[in-house]
Amino acid sequence: RIVRVNGNDVFNSDPAHVSTMIKGIKEDPVVLDVTRGGSGSLSSRGGDGDYSPHAACPYYVSQMLSKDAEIVFAPYNYVLDPAIRDAMGIELANTVVVLDEAHNVETVLRDAGSGRFGE
């Protein structure tokens, strides 16, 4: 969960609020203090029992922010695999896609088009 954005407490803020806050920041860099929640906290807050289901999860905030982004970096199976693309709501119309490590594309496509079937 995101605990602070540029030093501002967002401990119990919902993802939409945190997303809006990040979009409004004009200075670089944007610094997020993130905790894993539960044990293994990266921060002094967010230990066991502190988790709030209303807290901003970095995954959901990144999904919101990607909608307005000019550049999005993602594993290319998100773009090439139709099932993942549909599940993630990725639209490719009017989009430029750049593939790094393109020599792996054939394997990714083969895996996306394959299945395992039991008796």
Short mmCIF file of N, CA, C and O in Angstrom, two decimals:
data_model
loop_
_atom_site.label_atom_id
_atom_site.label_comp_id
_atom_site.label_asym_id
_atom_site.label_seq_id
_atom_site.Cartn_x
_atom_site.Cartn_y
_atom_site.Cartn_z
N ARG A 1 0.83 -1.18 0.00
CA ARG A 1 0.00 0.00 0.00
C ARG A 1 0.87 1.24 0.00
O ARG A 1 1.97 1.23 0.53
N ILE A 2 0.36 2.31 -0.58
CA ILE A 2 1.08 3.58 -0.61
C ILE A 2 0.79 4.31 0.71
O ILE A 2 -0.36 4.51 1.07
N VAL A 3 1.85 4.69 1.41
CA VAL A 3 1.72 5.34 2.71
C VAL A 3 1.83 6.85 2.58
O VAL A 3 1.06 7.60 3.18
N ARG A 4 2.82 7.31 1.78
CA ARG A 4 3.03 8.74 1.59
C ARG A 4 3.36 9.03 0.13
O ARG A 4 4.02 8.22 -0.53
N VAL A 5 2.94 10.19 -0.34
CA VAL A 5 3.30 10.69 -1.67
C VAL A 5 4.03 12.01 -1.44
O VAL A 5 3.44 12.95 -0.91
N ASN A 6 5.31 12.06 -1.80
CA ASN A 6 6.15 13.25 -1.57
C ASN A 6 6.01 13.76 -0.14
O ASN A 6 5.91 14.96 0.10
N GLY A 7 5.97 12.85 0.82
CA GLY A 7 5.90 13.21 2.23
C GLY A 7 4.51 13.46 2.76
O GLY A 7 4.33 13.61 3.96
N ASN A 8 3.49 13.49 1.91
CA ASN A 8 2.11 13.72 2.34
C ASN A 8 1.44 12.39 2.68
O ASN A 8 1.45 11.46 1.88
N ASP A 9 0.85 12.30 3.86
CA ASP A 9 0.22 11.07 4.33
C ASP A 9 -1.00 10.71 3.48
O ASP A 9 -1.91 11.52 3.31
N VAL A 10 -0.99 9.52 2.92
CA VAL A 10 -2.15 9.00 2.17
C VAL A 10 -2.49 7.61 2.69
O VAL A 10 -3.05 6.78 1.98
N PHE A 11 -2.15 7.35 3.95
CA PHE A 11 -2.26 6.02 4.55
C PHE A 11 -3.64 5.39 4.37
O PHE A 11 -3.75 4.22 4.05
N ASN A 12 -4.70 6.14 4.57
CA ASN A 12 -6.05 5.60 4.44
C ASN A 12 -6.81 6.18 3.26
O ASN A 12 -8.04 6.18 3.24
N SER A 13 -6.08 6.68 2.28
CA SER A 13 -6.71 7.28 1.10
C SER A 13 -7.03 6.21 0.06
O SER A 13 -6.29 5.25 -0.10
N ASP A 14 -8.12 6.40 -0.65
CA ASP A 14 -8.49 5.45 -1.68
C ASP A 14 -7.65 5.67 -2.94
O ASP A 14 -7.04 6.73 -3.11
N PRO A 15 -7.58 4.68 -3.83
CA PRO A 15 -6.74 4.78 -5.02
C PRO A 15 -7.06 5.98 -5.90
O PRO A 15 -6.15 6.59 -6.45
N ALA A 16 -8.32 6.35 -6.04
CA ALA A 16 -8.68 7.50 -6.89
C ALA A 16 -8.08 8.79 -6.34
O ALA A 16 -7.58 9.62 -7.09
N HIS A 17 -8.11 8.96 -5.01
CA HIS A 17 -7.54 10.17 -4.40
C HIS A 17 -6.03 10.21 -4.62
O HIS A 17 -5.47 11.26 -4.98
N VAL A 18 -5.36 9.08 -4.42
CA VAL A 18 -3.91 9.03 -4.57
C VAL A 18 -3.54 9.27 -6.04
O VAL A 18 -2.59 10.01 -6.34
N SER A 19 -4.29 8.69 -6.95
CA SER A 19 -4.04 8.90 -8.38
C SER A 19 -4.16 10.37 -8.75
O SER A 19 -3.30 10.93 -9.43
N THR A 20 -5.19 11.02 -8.28
CA THR A 20 -5.40 12.45 -8.54
C THR A 20 -4.27 13.27 -7.93
O THR A 20 -3.77 14.21 -8.55
N MET A 21 -3.84 12.90 -6.74
CA MET A 21 -2.75 13.61 -6.07
C MET A 21 -1.46 13.50 -6.89
O MET A 21 -0.76 14.49 -7.10
N ILE A 22 -1.15 12.30 -7.37
CA ILE A 22 0.07 12.08 -8.16
C ILE A 22 0.01 12.87 -9.46
O ILE A 22 0.99 13.48 -9.87
N LYS A 23 -1.14 12.88 -10.11
CA LYS A 23 -1.29 13.62 -11.37
C LYS A 23 -1.07 15.12 -11.18
O LYS A 23 -0.61 15.81 -12.09
N GLY A 24 -1.37 15.63 -9.99
CA GLY A 24 -1.24 17.05 -9.72
C GLY A 24 0.16 17.50 -9.33
O GLY A 24 0.44 18.70 -9.23
N ILE A 25 1.07 16.57 -9.13
CA ILE A 25 2.43 16.92 -8.72
C ILE A 25 3.21 17.43 -9.93
O ILE A 25 3.25 16.79 -10.97
N LYS A 26 3.81 18.60 -9.79
CA LYS A 26 4.54 19.23 -10.90
C LYS A 26 6.05 19.06 -10.79
O LYS A 26 6.75 19.19 -11.76
N GLU A 27 6.56 18.80 -9.59
CA GLU A 27 8.01 18.68 -9.43
C GLU A 27 8.44 17.22 -9.58
O GLU A 27 7.67 16.30 -9.38
N ASP A 28 9.72 17.05 -9.94
CA ASP A 28 10.31 15.72 -10.04
C ASP A 28 11.28 15.56 -8.88
O ASP A 28 11.90 16.52 -8.46
N PRO A 29 11.49 14.41 -8.36
CA PRO A 29 10.77 13.19 -8.67
C PRO A 29 9.52 13.07 -7.81
O PRO A 29 9.37 13.77 -6.80
N VAL A 30 8.64 12.18 -8.18
CA VAL A 30 7.51 11.81 -7.33
C VAL A 30 8.02 10.66 -6.46
O VAL A 30 8.52 9.67 -6.98
N VAL A 31 7.93 10.81 -5.16
CA VAL A 31 8.45 9.81 -4.23
C VAL A 31 7.27 9.16 -3.51
O VAL A 31 6.48 9.83 -2.86
N LEU A 32 7.17 7.84 -3.66
CA LEU A 32 6.13 7.07 -3.00
C LEU A 32 6.75 6.24 -1.89
O LEU A 32 7.71 5.51 -2.12
N ASP A 33 6.22 6.36 -0.68
CA ASP A 33 6.63 5.51 0.43
C ASP A 33 5.62 4.38 0.45
O ASP A 33 4.42 4.58 0.66
N VAL A 34 6.09 3.17 0.15
CA VAL A 34 5.21 2.03 -0.02
C VAL A 34 5.53 0.97 1.01
O VAL A 34 6.69 0.72 1.32
N THR A 35 4.50 0.34 1.56
CA THR A 35 4.67 -0.76 2.50
C THR A 35 4.01 -2.00 1.92
O THR A 35 3.04 -1.91 1.17
N ARG A 36 4.53 -3.13 2.26
CA ARG A 36 3.93 -4.39 1.83
C ARG A 36 2.70 -4.72 2.65
O ARG A 36 1.95 -5.60 2.29
N GLY A 37 2.53 -4.05 3.78
CA GLY A 37 1.43 -4.41 4.69
C GLY A 37 1.80 -5.68 5.42
O GLY A 37 2.62 -6.46 4.97
N GLY A 38 1.21 -5.91 6.56
CA GLY A 38 1.53 -7.10 7.33
C GLY A 38 2.99 -7.11 7.72
O GLY A 38 3.62 -6.08 7.86
N SER A 39 3.56 -8.26 7.88
CA SER A 39 4.97 -8.34 8.26
C SER A 39 5.84 -7.92 7.09
O SER A 39 5.45 -8.01 5.95
N GLY A 40 7.03 -7.49 7.36
CA GLY A 40 7.95 -7.06 6.31
C GLY A 40 7.69 -5.65 5.85
O GLY A 40 8.00 -5.29 4.74
N SER A 41 7.12 -4.82 6.72
CA SER A 41 6.82 -3.44 6.37
C SER A 41 8.08 -2.68 5.97
O SER A 41 9.13 -2.84 6.57
N LEU A 42 7.96 -1.85 4.95
CA LEU A 42 9.07 -1.00 4.53
C LEU A 42 9.03 0.34 5.25
O LEU A 42 9.86 1.19 5.05
N SER A 43 8.01 0.55 6.05
CA SER A 43 7.79 1.82 6.71
C SER A 43 7.49 1.56 8.18
O SER A 43 7.17 0.44 8.56
N SER A 44 7.53 2.61 8.99
CA SER A 44 7.19 2.44 10.40
C SER A 44 5.69 2.22 10.57
O SER A 44 5.24 1.76 11.61
N ARG A 45 4.89 2.56 9.57
CA ARG A 45 3.44 2.32 9.62
C ARG A 45 3.13 1.12 8.75
O ARG A 45 3.87 0.75 7.89
N GLY A 46 2.00 0.53 8.94
CA GLY A 46 1.56 -0.53 8.05
C GLY A 46 1.92 -1.92 8.53
O GLY A 46 1.96 -2.85 7.74
N GLY A 47 2.17 -2.09 9.82
CA GLY A 47 2.49 -3.41 10.33
C GLY A 47 1.24 -4.28 10.42
O GLY A 47 0.18 -3.92 9.96
N ASP A 48 1.37 -5.44 11.03
CA ASP A 48 0.25 -6.37 11.16
C ASP A 48 -0.94 -5.68 11.83
O ASP A 48 -0.80 -4.95 12.78
N GLY A 49 -2.13 -5.91 11.30
CA GLY A 49 -3.34 -5.36 11.86
C GLY A 49 -3.65 -3.95 11.41
O GLY A 49 -4.71 -3.43 11.69
N ASP A 50 -2.74 -3.29 10.70
CA ASP A 50 -2.95 -1.92 10.26
C ASP A 50 -3.58 -1.82 8.87
O ASP A 50 -3.89 -0.74 8.42
N TYR A 51 -3.73 -2.93 8.18
CA TYR A 51 -4.17 -2.87 6.79
C TYR A 51 -5.60 -2.34 6.68
O TYR A 51 -6.49 -2.74 7.43
N SER A 52 -5.82 -1.45 5.75
CA SER A 52 -7.15 -0.92 5.47
C SER A 52 -7.53 -1.32 4.05
O SER A 52 -6.76 -1.10 3.12
N PRO A 53 -8.70 -1.91 3.83
CA PRO A 53 -9.11 -2.27 2.48
C PRO A 53 -9.36 -1.05 1.61
O PRO A 53 -9.52 -1.16 0.41
N HIS A 54 -9.38 0.12 2.21
CA HIS A 54 -9.60 1.36 1.46
C HIS A 54 -8.29 2.03 1.09
O HIS A 54 -8.27 3.08 0.46
N ALA A 55 -7.16 1.45 1.49
CA ALA A 55 -5.85 2.03 1.21
C ALA A 55 -5.50 1.88 -0.26
O ALA A 55 -6.00 1.01 -0.95
N ALA A 56 -4.64 2.77 -0.72
CA ALA A 56 -4.23 2.76 -2.13
C ALA A 56 -3.16 1.71 -2.37
O ALA A 56 -2.08 1.77 -1.81
N CYS A 57 -3.48 0.76 -3.21
CA CYS A 57 -2.54 -0.27 -3.62
C CYS A 57 -1.79 0.24 -4.85
O CYS A 57 -2.41 0.75 -5.78
N PRO A 58 -0.46 0.13 -4.88
CA PRO A 58 0.30 0.61 -6.04
C PRO A 58 -0.19 0.03 -7.37
O PRO A 58 -0.19 0.71 -8.38
N TYR A 59 -0.62 -1.23 -7.37
CA TYR A 59 -1.12 -1.85 -8.60
C TYR A 59 -2.33 -1.09 -9.14
O TYR A 59 -2.38 -0.73 -10.32
N TYR A 60 -3.32 -0.84 -8.29
CA TYR A 60 -4.54 -0.16 -8.75
C TYR A 60 -4.28 1.30 -9.10
O TYR A 60 -4.87 1.83 -10.04
N VAL A 61 -3.41 1.95 -8.35
CA VAL A 61 -3.07 3.33 -8.68
C VAL A 61 -2.37 3.38 -10.03
O VAL A 61 -2.67 4.24 -10.87
N SER A 62 -1.46 2.43 -10.31
CA SER A 62 -0.78 2.42 -11.61
C SER A 62 -1.77 2.16 -12.74
O SER A 62 -1.62 2.70 -13.83
N GLN A 63 -2.79 1.34 -12.50
CA GLN A 63 -3.81 1.11 -13.52
C GLN A 63 -4.56 2.41 -13.83
O GLN A 63 -4.83 2.71 -15.00
N MET A 64 -4.88 3.18 -12.81
CA MET A 64 -5.57 4.45 -13.02
C MET A 64 -4.67 5.45 -13.75
O MET A 64 -5.11 6.14 -14.66
N LEU A 65 -3.42 5.52 -13.34
CA LEU A 65 -2.50 6.48 -13.95
C LEU A 65 -2.18 6.13 -15.40
O LEU A 65 -1.97 7.02 -16.23
N SER A 66 -2.18 4.86 -15.75
CA SER A 66 -1.84 4.45 -17.12
C SER A 66 -2.88 4.91 -18.13
O SER A 66 -2.57 5.07 -19.31
N LYS A 67 -4.10 5.15 -17.69
CA LYS A 67 -5.17 5.58 -18.60
C LYS A 67 -4.85 6.94 -19.25
O LYS A 67 -5.24 7.19 -20.38
N ASP A 68 -4.13 7.82 -18.54
CA ASP A 68 -3.80 9.15 -19.04
C ASP A 68 -2.33 9.29 -19.43
O ASP A 68 -1.90 10.37 -19.82
N ALA A 69 -1.59 8.20 -19.35
CA ALA A 69 -0.14 8.26 -19.61
C ALA A 69 0.15 8.33 -21.10
O ALA A 69 -0.59 7.80 -21.92
N GLU A 70 1.24 9.01 -21.44
CA GLU A 70 1.68 9.05 -22.82
C GLU A 70 2.57 7.86 -23.13
O GLU A 70 2.62 7.40 -24.26
N ILE A 71 3.28 7.35 -22.13
CA ILE A 71 4.14 6.19 -22.29
C ILE A 71 3.85 5.21 -21.16
O ILE A 71 3.82 5.60 -19.99
N VAL A 72 3.65 3.95 -21.51
CA VAL A 72 3.42 2.90 -20.52
C VAL A 72 4.39 1.76 -20.81
O VAL A 72 4.48 1.30 -21.94
N PHE A 73 5.12 1.33 -19.79
CA PHE A 73 6.02 0.19 -19.91
C PHE A 73 5.32 -1.01 -19.30
O PHE A 73 4.78 -0.93 -18.20
N ALA A 74 5.33 -2.13 -20.03
CA ALA A 74 4.69 -3.35 -19.54
C ALA A 74 5.35 -4.56 -20.18
O ALA A 74 5.94 -4.45 -21.26
N PRO A 75 5.23 -5.71 -19.55
CA PRO A 75 5.71 -6.93 -20.19
C PRO A 75 4.94 -7.13 -21.50
O PRO A 75 3.75 -6.88 -21.56
N TYR A 76 5.63 -7.57 -22.56
CA TYR A 76 4.94 -7.60 -23.83
C TYR A 76 3.88 -8.66 -23.95
O TYR A 76 3.03 -8.58 -24.82
N ASN A 77 3.84 -9.64 -23.05
CA ASN A 77 2.72 -10.58 -23.10
C ASN A 77 1.40 -9.88 -22.75
O ASN A 77 0.34 -10.33 -23.16
N TYR A 78 1.46 -8.73 -22.06
CA TYR A 78 0.24 -7.96 -21.79
C TYR A 78 -0.36 -7.43 -23.09
O TYR A 78 -1.56 -7.26 -23.20
N VAL A 79 0.48 -7.15 -24.06
CA VAL A 79 0.03 -6.61 -25.34
C VAL A 79 -0.26 -7.73 -26.34
O VAL A 79 -1.24 -7.66 -27.08
N LEU A 80 0.55 -8.76 -26.34
CA LEU A 80 0.44 -9.80 -27.36
C LEU A 80 -0.60 -10.87 -27.05
O LEU A 80 -1.18 -11.44 -27.96
N ASP A 81 -0.83 -11.17 -25.79
CA ASP A 81 -1.78 -12.21 -25.42
C ASP A 81 -3.18 -11.60 -25.34
O ASP A 81 -3.45 -10.78 -24.47
N PRO A 82 -4.09 -12.01 -26.24
CA PRO A 82 -5.44 -11.40 -26.26
C PRO A 82 -6.20 -11.56 -24.94
O PRO A 82 -6.93 -10.66 -24.53
N ALA A 83 -6.02 -12.67 -24.25
CA ALA A 83 -6.73 -12.87 -22.98
C ALA A 83 -6.26 -11.87 -21.93
O ALA A 83 -7.07 -11.28 -21.22
N ILE A 84 -4.94 -11.67 -21.83
CA ILE A 84 -4.40 -10.71 -20.87
C ILE A 84 -4.79 -9.29 -21.28
O ILE A 84 -5.20 -8.48 -20.45
N ARG A 85 -4.68 -9.00 -22.59
CA ARG A 85 -5.03 -7.66 -23.09
C ARG A 85 -6.48 -7.33 -22.76
O ARG A 85 -6.78 -6.24 -22.28
N ASP A 86 -7.38 -8.27 -22.97
CA ASP A 86 -8.79 -8.03 -22.66
C ASP A 86 -9.01 -7.87 -21.16
O ASP A 86 -9.74 -6.99 -20.72
N ALA A 87 -8.36 -8.73 -20.36
CA ALA A 87 -8.52 -8.66 -18.91
C ALA A 87 -7.99 -7.34 -18.34
O ALA A 87 -8.55 -6.80 -17.39
N MET A 88 -6.93 -6.80 -18.96
CA MET A 88 -6.33 -5.56 -18.48
C MET A 88 -6.98 -4.33 -19.10
O MET A 88 -6.66 -3.21 -18.73
N GLY A 89 -7.87 -4.53 -20.09
CA GLY A 89 -8.52 -3.39 -20.74
C GLY A 89 -7.57 -2.59 -21.61
O GLY A 89 -7.71 -1.37 -21.73
N ILE A 90 -6.61 -3.26 -22.22
CA ILE A 90 -5.61 -2.57 -23.05
C ILE A 90 -6.15 -2.41 -24.46
O ILE A 90 -6.48 -3.40 -25.12
N GLU A 91 -6.28 -1.18 -24.92
CA GLU A 91 -6.71 -0.85 -26.28
C GLU A 91 -5.50 -0.46 -27.10
O GLU A 91 -4.71 0.38 -26.67
N LEU A 92 -5.37 -1.03 -28.29
CA LEU A 92 -4.20 -0.74 -29.11
C LEU A 92 -4.49 0.21 -30.27
O LEU A 92 -3.57 0.56 -31.01
N ALA A 93 -5.73 0.64 -30.42
CA ALA A 93 -6.06 1.57 -31.51
C ALA A 93 -5.27 2.86 -31.34
O ALA A 93 -5.14 3.39 -30.23
N ASN A 94 -4.70 3.36 -32.44
CA ASN A 94 -3.91 4.60 -32.44
C ASN A 94 -2.76 4.56 -31.44
O ASN A 94 -2.47 5.54 -30.76
N THR A 95 -2.11 3.40 -31.34
CA THR A 95 -1.03 3.20 -30.39
C THR A 95 0.23 2.75 -31.11
O THR A 95 0.16 1.98 -32.06
N VAL A 96 1.36 3.22 -30.66
CA VAL A 96 2.64 2.74 -31.15
C VAL A 96 3.15 1.75 -30.11
O VAL A 96 3.22 2.07 -28.93
N VAL A 97 3.49 0.54 -30.55
CA VAL A 97 4.00 -0.49 -29.64
C VAL A 97 5.46 -0.75 -30.02
O VAL A 97 5.76 -1.03 -31.17
N VAL A 98 6.35 -0.64 -29.04
CA VAL A 98 7.76 -0.92 -29.23
C VAL A 98 8.09 -2.16 -28.40
O VAL A 98 7.82 -2.18 -27.20
N LEU A 99 8.65 -3.18 -29.05
CA LEU A 99 8.98 -4.42 -28.36
C LEU A 99 10.49 -4.52 -28.17
O LEU A 99 11.25 -4.48 -29.14
N ASP A 100 10.92 -4.63 -26.93
CA ASP A 100 12.32 -4.88 -26.62
C ASP A 100 12.47 -6.39 -26.49
O ASP A 100 11.55 -7.08 -26.06
N GLU A 101 13.63 -6.92 -26.83
CA GLU A 101 13.86 -8.36 -26.76
C GLU A 101 12.85 -9.11 -27.65
O GLU A 101 12.28 -10.11 -27.28
N ALA A 102 12.65 -8.60 -28.86
CA ALA A 102 11.64 -9.14 -29.77
C ALA A 102 11.92 -10.57 -30.19
O ALA A 102 11.02 -11.25 -30.67
N HIS A 103 13.14 -11.06 -29.99
CA HIS A 103 13.41 -12.45 -30.34
C HIS A 103 12.60 -13.43 -29.50
O HIS A 103 12.47 -14.59 -29.85
N ASN A 104 12.01 -12.97 -28.39
CA ASN A 104 11.17 -13.82 -27.55
C ASN A 104 9.69 -13.79 -27.95
O ASN A 104 8.89 -14.53 -27.39
N VAL A 105 9.33 -12.95 -28.90
CA VAL A 105 7.92 -12.77 -29.27
C VAL A 105 7.30 -14.08 -29.77
O VAL A 105 6.18 -14.42 -29.41
N GLU A 106 8.03 -14.83 -30.58
CA GLU A 106 7.48 -16.08 -31.12
C GLU A 106 7.06 -17.03 -30.01
O GLU A 106 5.98 -17.61 -30.05
N THR A 107 7.88 -17.16 -28.99
CA THR A 107 7.56 -18.04 -27.87
C THR A 107 6.34 -17.54 -27.11
O THR A 107 5.47 -18.32 -26.73
N VAL A 108 6.28 -16.23 -26.87
CA VAL A 108 5.14 -15.65 -26.15
C VAL A 108 3.85 -15.89 -26.93
O VAL A 108 2.82 -16.28 -26.36
N LEU A 109 3.88 -15.68 -28.24
CA LEU A 109 2.70 -15.90 -29.06
C LEU A 109 2.31 -17.38 -29.09
O LEU A 109 1.12 -17.72 -29.04
N ARG A 110 3.29 -18.25 -29.18
CA ARG A 110 3.00 -19.68 -29.17
C ARG A 110 2.34 -20.07 -27.85
O ARG A 110 1.35 -20.81 -27.83
N ASP A 111 2.87 -19.58 -26.75
CA ASP A 111 2.28 -19.87 -25.44
C ASP A 111 0.86 -19.32 -25.32
O ASP A 111 -0.01 -19.96 -24.74
N ALA A 112 0.63 -18.12 -25.86
CA ALA A 112 -0.70 -17.51 -25.79
C ALA A 112 -1.72 -18.30 -26.60
O ALA A 112 -2.90 -18.37 -26.24
N GLY A 113 -1.27 -18.92 -27.71
CA GLY A 113 -2.17 -19.68 -28.56
C GLY A 113 -2.25 -21.15 -28.24
O GLY A 113 -2.93 -21.91 -28.92
N SER A 114 -1.57 -21.58 -27.19
CA SER A 114 -1.55 -22.99 -26.81
C SER A 114 -2.39 -23.21 -25.57
O SER A 114 -2.69 -22.28 -24.83
N GLY A 115 -2.74 -24.43 -25.34
CA GLY A 115 -3.47 -24.78 -24.13
C GLY A 115 -3.13 -26.18 -23.72
O GLY A 115 -2.55 -26.96 -24.48
N ARG A 116 -3.48 -26.50 -22.50
CA ARG A 116 -3.30 -27.86 -21.99
C ARG A 116 -4.67 -28.42 -21.72
O ARG A 116 -5.51 -27.79 -21.09
N PHE A 117 -4.88 -29.60 -22.20
CA PHE A 117 -6.18 -30.22 -22.07
C PHE A 117 -6.02 -31.58 -21.41
O PHE A 117 -5.15 -32.36 -21.76
N GLY A 118 -6.86 -31.86 -20.44
CA GLY A 118 -6.84 -33.15 -19.76
C GLY A 118 -7.96 -34.03 -20.26
O GLY A 118 -8.82 -33.61 -21.05
N GLU A 119 -7.94 -35.25 -19.83
CA GLU A 119 -8.99 -36.18 -20.25
C GLU A 119 -10.24 -36.00 -19.46
O GLU A 119 -10.34 -35.64 -18.38
#
